Short mmCIF file of C-alpha atoms in Angstrom, two decimals:
data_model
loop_
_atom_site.label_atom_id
_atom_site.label_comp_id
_atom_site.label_asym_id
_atom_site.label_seq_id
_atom_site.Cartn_x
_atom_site.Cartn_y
_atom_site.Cartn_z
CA UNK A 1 -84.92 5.56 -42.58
CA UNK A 2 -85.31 6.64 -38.92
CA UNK A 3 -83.95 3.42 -37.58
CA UNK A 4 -81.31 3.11 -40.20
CA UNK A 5 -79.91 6.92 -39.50
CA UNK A 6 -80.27 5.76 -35.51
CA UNK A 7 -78.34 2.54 -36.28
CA UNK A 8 -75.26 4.85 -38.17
CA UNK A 9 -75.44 7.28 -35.09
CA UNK A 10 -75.23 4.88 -32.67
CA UNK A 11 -72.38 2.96 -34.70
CA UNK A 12 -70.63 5.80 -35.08
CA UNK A 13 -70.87 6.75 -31.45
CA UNK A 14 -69.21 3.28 -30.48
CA UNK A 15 -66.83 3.27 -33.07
CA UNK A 16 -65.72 6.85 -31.41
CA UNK A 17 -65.73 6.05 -27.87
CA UNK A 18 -63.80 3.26 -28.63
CA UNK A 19 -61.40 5.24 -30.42
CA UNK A 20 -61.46 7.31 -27.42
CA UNK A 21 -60.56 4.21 -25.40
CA UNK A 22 -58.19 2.97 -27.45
CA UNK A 23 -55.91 6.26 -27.19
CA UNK A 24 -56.50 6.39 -23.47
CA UNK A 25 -55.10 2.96 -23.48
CA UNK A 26 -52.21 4.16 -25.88
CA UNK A 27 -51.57 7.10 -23.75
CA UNK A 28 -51.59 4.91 -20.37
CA UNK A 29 -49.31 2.46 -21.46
CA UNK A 30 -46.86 5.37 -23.39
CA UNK A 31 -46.98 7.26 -19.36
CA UNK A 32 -46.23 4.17 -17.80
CA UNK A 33 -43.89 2.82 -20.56
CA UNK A 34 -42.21 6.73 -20.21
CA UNK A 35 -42.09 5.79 -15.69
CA UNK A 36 -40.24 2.46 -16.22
CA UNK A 37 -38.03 4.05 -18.77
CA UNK A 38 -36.86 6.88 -16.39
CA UNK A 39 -36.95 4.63 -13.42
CA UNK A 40 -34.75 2.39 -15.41
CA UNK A 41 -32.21 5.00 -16.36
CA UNK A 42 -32.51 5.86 -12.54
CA UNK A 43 -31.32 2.69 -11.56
CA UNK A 44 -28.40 2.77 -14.31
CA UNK A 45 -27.21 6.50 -12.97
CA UNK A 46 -27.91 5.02 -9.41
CA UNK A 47 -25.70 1.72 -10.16
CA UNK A 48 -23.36 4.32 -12.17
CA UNK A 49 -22.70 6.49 -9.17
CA UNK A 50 -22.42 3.98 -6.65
CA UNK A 51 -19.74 2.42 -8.66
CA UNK A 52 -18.08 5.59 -9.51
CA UNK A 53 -18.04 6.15 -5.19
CA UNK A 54 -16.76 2.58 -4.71
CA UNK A 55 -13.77 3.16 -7.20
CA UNK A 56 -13.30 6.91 -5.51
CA UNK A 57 -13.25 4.88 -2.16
CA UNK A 58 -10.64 2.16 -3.83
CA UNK A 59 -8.67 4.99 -5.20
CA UNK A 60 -8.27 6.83 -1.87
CA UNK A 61 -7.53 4.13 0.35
CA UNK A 62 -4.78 2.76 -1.87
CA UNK A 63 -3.84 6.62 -2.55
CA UNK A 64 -3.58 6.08 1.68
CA UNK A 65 -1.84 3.12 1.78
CA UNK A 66 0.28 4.44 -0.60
CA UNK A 67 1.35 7.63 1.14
CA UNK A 68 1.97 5.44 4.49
CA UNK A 69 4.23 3.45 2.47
CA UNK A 70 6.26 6.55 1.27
CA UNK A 71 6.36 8.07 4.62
CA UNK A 72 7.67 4.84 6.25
CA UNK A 73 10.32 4.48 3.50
CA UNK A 74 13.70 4.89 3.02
CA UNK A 75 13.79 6.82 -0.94
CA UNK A 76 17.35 5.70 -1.21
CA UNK A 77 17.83 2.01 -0.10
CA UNK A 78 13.97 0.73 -0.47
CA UNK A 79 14.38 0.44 3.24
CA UNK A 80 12.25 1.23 6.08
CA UNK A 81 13.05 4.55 7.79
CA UNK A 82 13.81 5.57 10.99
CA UNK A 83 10.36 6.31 11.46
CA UNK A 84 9.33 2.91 11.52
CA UNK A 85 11.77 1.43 12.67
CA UNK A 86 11.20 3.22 15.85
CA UNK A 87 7.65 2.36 15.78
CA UNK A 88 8.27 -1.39 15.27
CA UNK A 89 11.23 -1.04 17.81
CA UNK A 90 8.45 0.08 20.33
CA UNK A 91 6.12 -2.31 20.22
CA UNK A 92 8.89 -4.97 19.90
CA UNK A 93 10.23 -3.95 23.26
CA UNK A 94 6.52 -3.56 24.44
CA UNK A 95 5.62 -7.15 23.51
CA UNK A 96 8.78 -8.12 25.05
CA UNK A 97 8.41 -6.62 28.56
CA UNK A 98 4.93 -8.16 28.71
CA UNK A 99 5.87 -11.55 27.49
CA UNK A 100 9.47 -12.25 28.26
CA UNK A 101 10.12 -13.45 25.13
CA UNK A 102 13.59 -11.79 23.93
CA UNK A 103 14.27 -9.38 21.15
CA UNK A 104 17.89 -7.99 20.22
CA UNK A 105 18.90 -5.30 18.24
CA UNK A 106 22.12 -5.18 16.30
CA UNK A 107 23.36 -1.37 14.90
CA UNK A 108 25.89 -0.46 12.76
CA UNK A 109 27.71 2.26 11.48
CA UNK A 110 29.72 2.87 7.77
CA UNK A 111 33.40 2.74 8.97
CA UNK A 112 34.95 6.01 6.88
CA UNK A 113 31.68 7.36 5.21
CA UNK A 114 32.44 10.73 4.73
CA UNK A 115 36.13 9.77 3.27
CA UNK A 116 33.99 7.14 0.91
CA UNK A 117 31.73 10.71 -0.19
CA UNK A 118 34.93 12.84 -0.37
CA UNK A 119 37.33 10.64 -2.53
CA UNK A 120 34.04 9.04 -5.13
CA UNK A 121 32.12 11.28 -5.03
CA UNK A 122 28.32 11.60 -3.16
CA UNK A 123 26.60 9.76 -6.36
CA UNK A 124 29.11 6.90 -5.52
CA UNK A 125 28.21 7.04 -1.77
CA UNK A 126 24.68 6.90 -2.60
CA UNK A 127 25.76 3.71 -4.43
CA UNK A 128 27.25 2.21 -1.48
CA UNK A 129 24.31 2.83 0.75
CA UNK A 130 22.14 1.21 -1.46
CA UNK A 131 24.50 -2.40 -1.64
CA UNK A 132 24.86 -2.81 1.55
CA UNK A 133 21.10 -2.31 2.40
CA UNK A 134 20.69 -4.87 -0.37
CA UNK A 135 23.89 -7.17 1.48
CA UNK A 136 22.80 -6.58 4.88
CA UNK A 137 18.79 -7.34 3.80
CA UNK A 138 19.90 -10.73 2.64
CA UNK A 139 22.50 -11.91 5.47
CA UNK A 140 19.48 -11.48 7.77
CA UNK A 141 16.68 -14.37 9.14
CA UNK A 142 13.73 -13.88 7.37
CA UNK A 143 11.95 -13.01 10.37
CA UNK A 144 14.50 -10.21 11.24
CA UNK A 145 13.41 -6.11 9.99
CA UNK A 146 16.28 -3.92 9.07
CA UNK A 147 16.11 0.05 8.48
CA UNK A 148 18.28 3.17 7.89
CA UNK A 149 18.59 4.65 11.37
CA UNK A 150 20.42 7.42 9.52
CA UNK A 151 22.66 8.33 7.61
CA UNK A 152 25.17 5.85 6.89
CA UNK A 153 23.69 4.01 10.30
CA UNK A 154 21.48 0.91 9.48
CA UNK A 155 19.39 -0.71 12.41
CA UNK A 156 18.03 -4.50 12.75
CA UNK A 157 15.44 -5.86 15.03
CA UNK A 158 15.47 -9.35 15.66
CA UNK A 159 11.93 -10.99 18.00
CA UNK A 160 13.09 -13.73 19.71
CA UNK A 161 17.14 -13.48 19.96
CA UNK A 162 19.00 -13.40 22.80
CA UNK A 163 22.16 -11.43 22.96
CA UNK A 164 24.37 -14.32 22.03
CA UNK A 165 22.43 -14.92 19.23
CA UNK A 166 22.44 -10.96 18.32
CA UNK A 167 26.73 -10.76 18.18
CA UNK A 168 26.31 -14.54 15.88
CA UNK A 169 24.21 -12.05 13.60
CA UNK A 170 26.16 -8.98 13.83
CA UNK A 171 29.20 -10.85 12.49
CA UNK A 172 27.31 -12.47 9.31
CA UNK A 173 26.39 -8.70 8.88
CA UNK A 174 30.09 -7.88 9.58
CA UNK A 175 31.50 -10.82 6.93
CA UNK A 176 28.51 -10.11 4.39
CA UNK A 177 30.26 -6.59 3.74
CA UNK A 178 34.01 -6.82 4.42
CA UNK A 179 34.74 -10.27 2.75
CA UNK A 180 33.82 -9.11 -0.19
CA UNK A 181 34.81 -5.63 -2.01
CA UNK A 182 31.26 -3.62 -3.38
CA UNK A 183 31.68 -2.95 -7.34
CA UNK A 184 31.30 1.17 -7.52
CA UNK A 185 30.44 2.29 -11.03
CA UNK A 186 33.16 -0.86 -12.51
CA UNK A 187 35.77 0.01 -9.77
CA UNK A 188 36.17 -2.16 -6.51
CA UNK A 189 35.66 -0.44 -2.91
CA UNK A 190 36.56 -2.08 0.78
CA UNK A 191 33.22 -0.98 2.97
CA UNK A 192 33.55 -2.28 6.62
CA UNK A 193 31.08 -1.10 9.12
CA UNK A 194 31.16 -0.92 13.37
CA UNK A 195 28.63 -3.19 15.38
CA UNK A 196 26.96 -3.02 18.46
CA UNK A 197 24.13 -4.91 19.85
CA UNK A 198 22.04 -5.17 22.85
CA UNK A 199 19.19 -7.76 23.93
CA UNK A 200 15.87 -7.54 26.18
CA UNK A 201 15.60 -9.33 28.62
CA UNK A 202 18.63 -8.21 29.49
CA UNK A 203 21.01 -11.72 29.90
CA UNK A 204 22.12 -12.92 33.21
CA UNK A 205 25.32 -12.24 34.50
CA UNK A 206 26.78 -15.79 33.09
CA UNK A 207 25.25 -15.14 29.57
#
């Protein structure tokens, strides 16, 4: 009876520290089951925030890009202003003192603005700066930038043009707006404009 009582004990004992394993085990694997769980959603908030700061950065440099834009833009004609077209008139002449190669400039000026403004209206002169942006834009080279200087003043750069070539350009500009009437709100209107241009290098005294 001894031995058999001994033999129950000592079963009993293994059958509770292997119980007592067996929820160590359990609580081990929950702990580290609990670690990779929160180092998992670590990694998602991680991988969440870094893509939230990458579209923050996206937003911001196109929010940049976007204000540039605006700044450098005529709101009327779509235009560059005469912001940049200073700065591009700069570095044009820049690149052309340090190269030689030529770049001309042709300006031009609304003949009879303010008349246009007093007998249509200013709605009707905003009209008429915005077709002959849109005229002048598309008698141009393609290589050739165009902005409103001011006003009803309109500027165009042109890289590699010499001064002949400029006055060949100011009078497709010229023909682009006075051979044809603009159509004002259904009613035709005569816009002619004044040129001038100018070239550098300046052109030798038989150009």
């Amino acid at each position: 009876n001894e031995i058999q009582a001994l033999q129950i004990t000592r079963q009993r004992w293994t059958g509770a520290a292997m119980a007592v394993g067996i929820t160590a085990r359990i609580a081990v694997a929950a702990l580290l089951y609990g670690r990779y769980r929160q180092s998992e959603l670590g990694n998602a908030r991680l991988t969440q925030s870094r893509d939230e700061l990458q579209r923050l950065h996206k937003a911001l440099v196109d929010s940049s890009a976007e204000l540039a834009r605006v700044a450098h833009t005529d709101a009327l004609t779509g235009l560059p202003n005469r912001r940049a077209m200073t700065d591009l008139l700069e570095a044009r002449l820049r690149r052309a003192r340090g190269s030689g190669r030529p770049v001309a400039v042709v300006l031009l000026d609304i003949d009879r603005f303010k008349a246009i403004n007093d007998e249509h209206g200013h709605l009707a002169g905003d009209e008429v700066l915005r077709q002959v942006a849109t005229r002048l834009r598309a008698a141009l080279p393609a290589a050739a930038e165009i902005g409103r200087w001011g006003g009803e003043e309109f500027l165009a750069v042109v890289d590699d043009c010499s001064l002949g070539a400029a006055r060949e350009i100011a009078e497709r500009l010229r023909a682009a707006l006075a051979d044809q009437p603009l159509d004002i709100t259904g009613r035709p209107l005569a816009v002619t404009a004044s040129f001038g241009v100018a070239s550098l290098p300046a052109p030798s005294a038989d150009a």
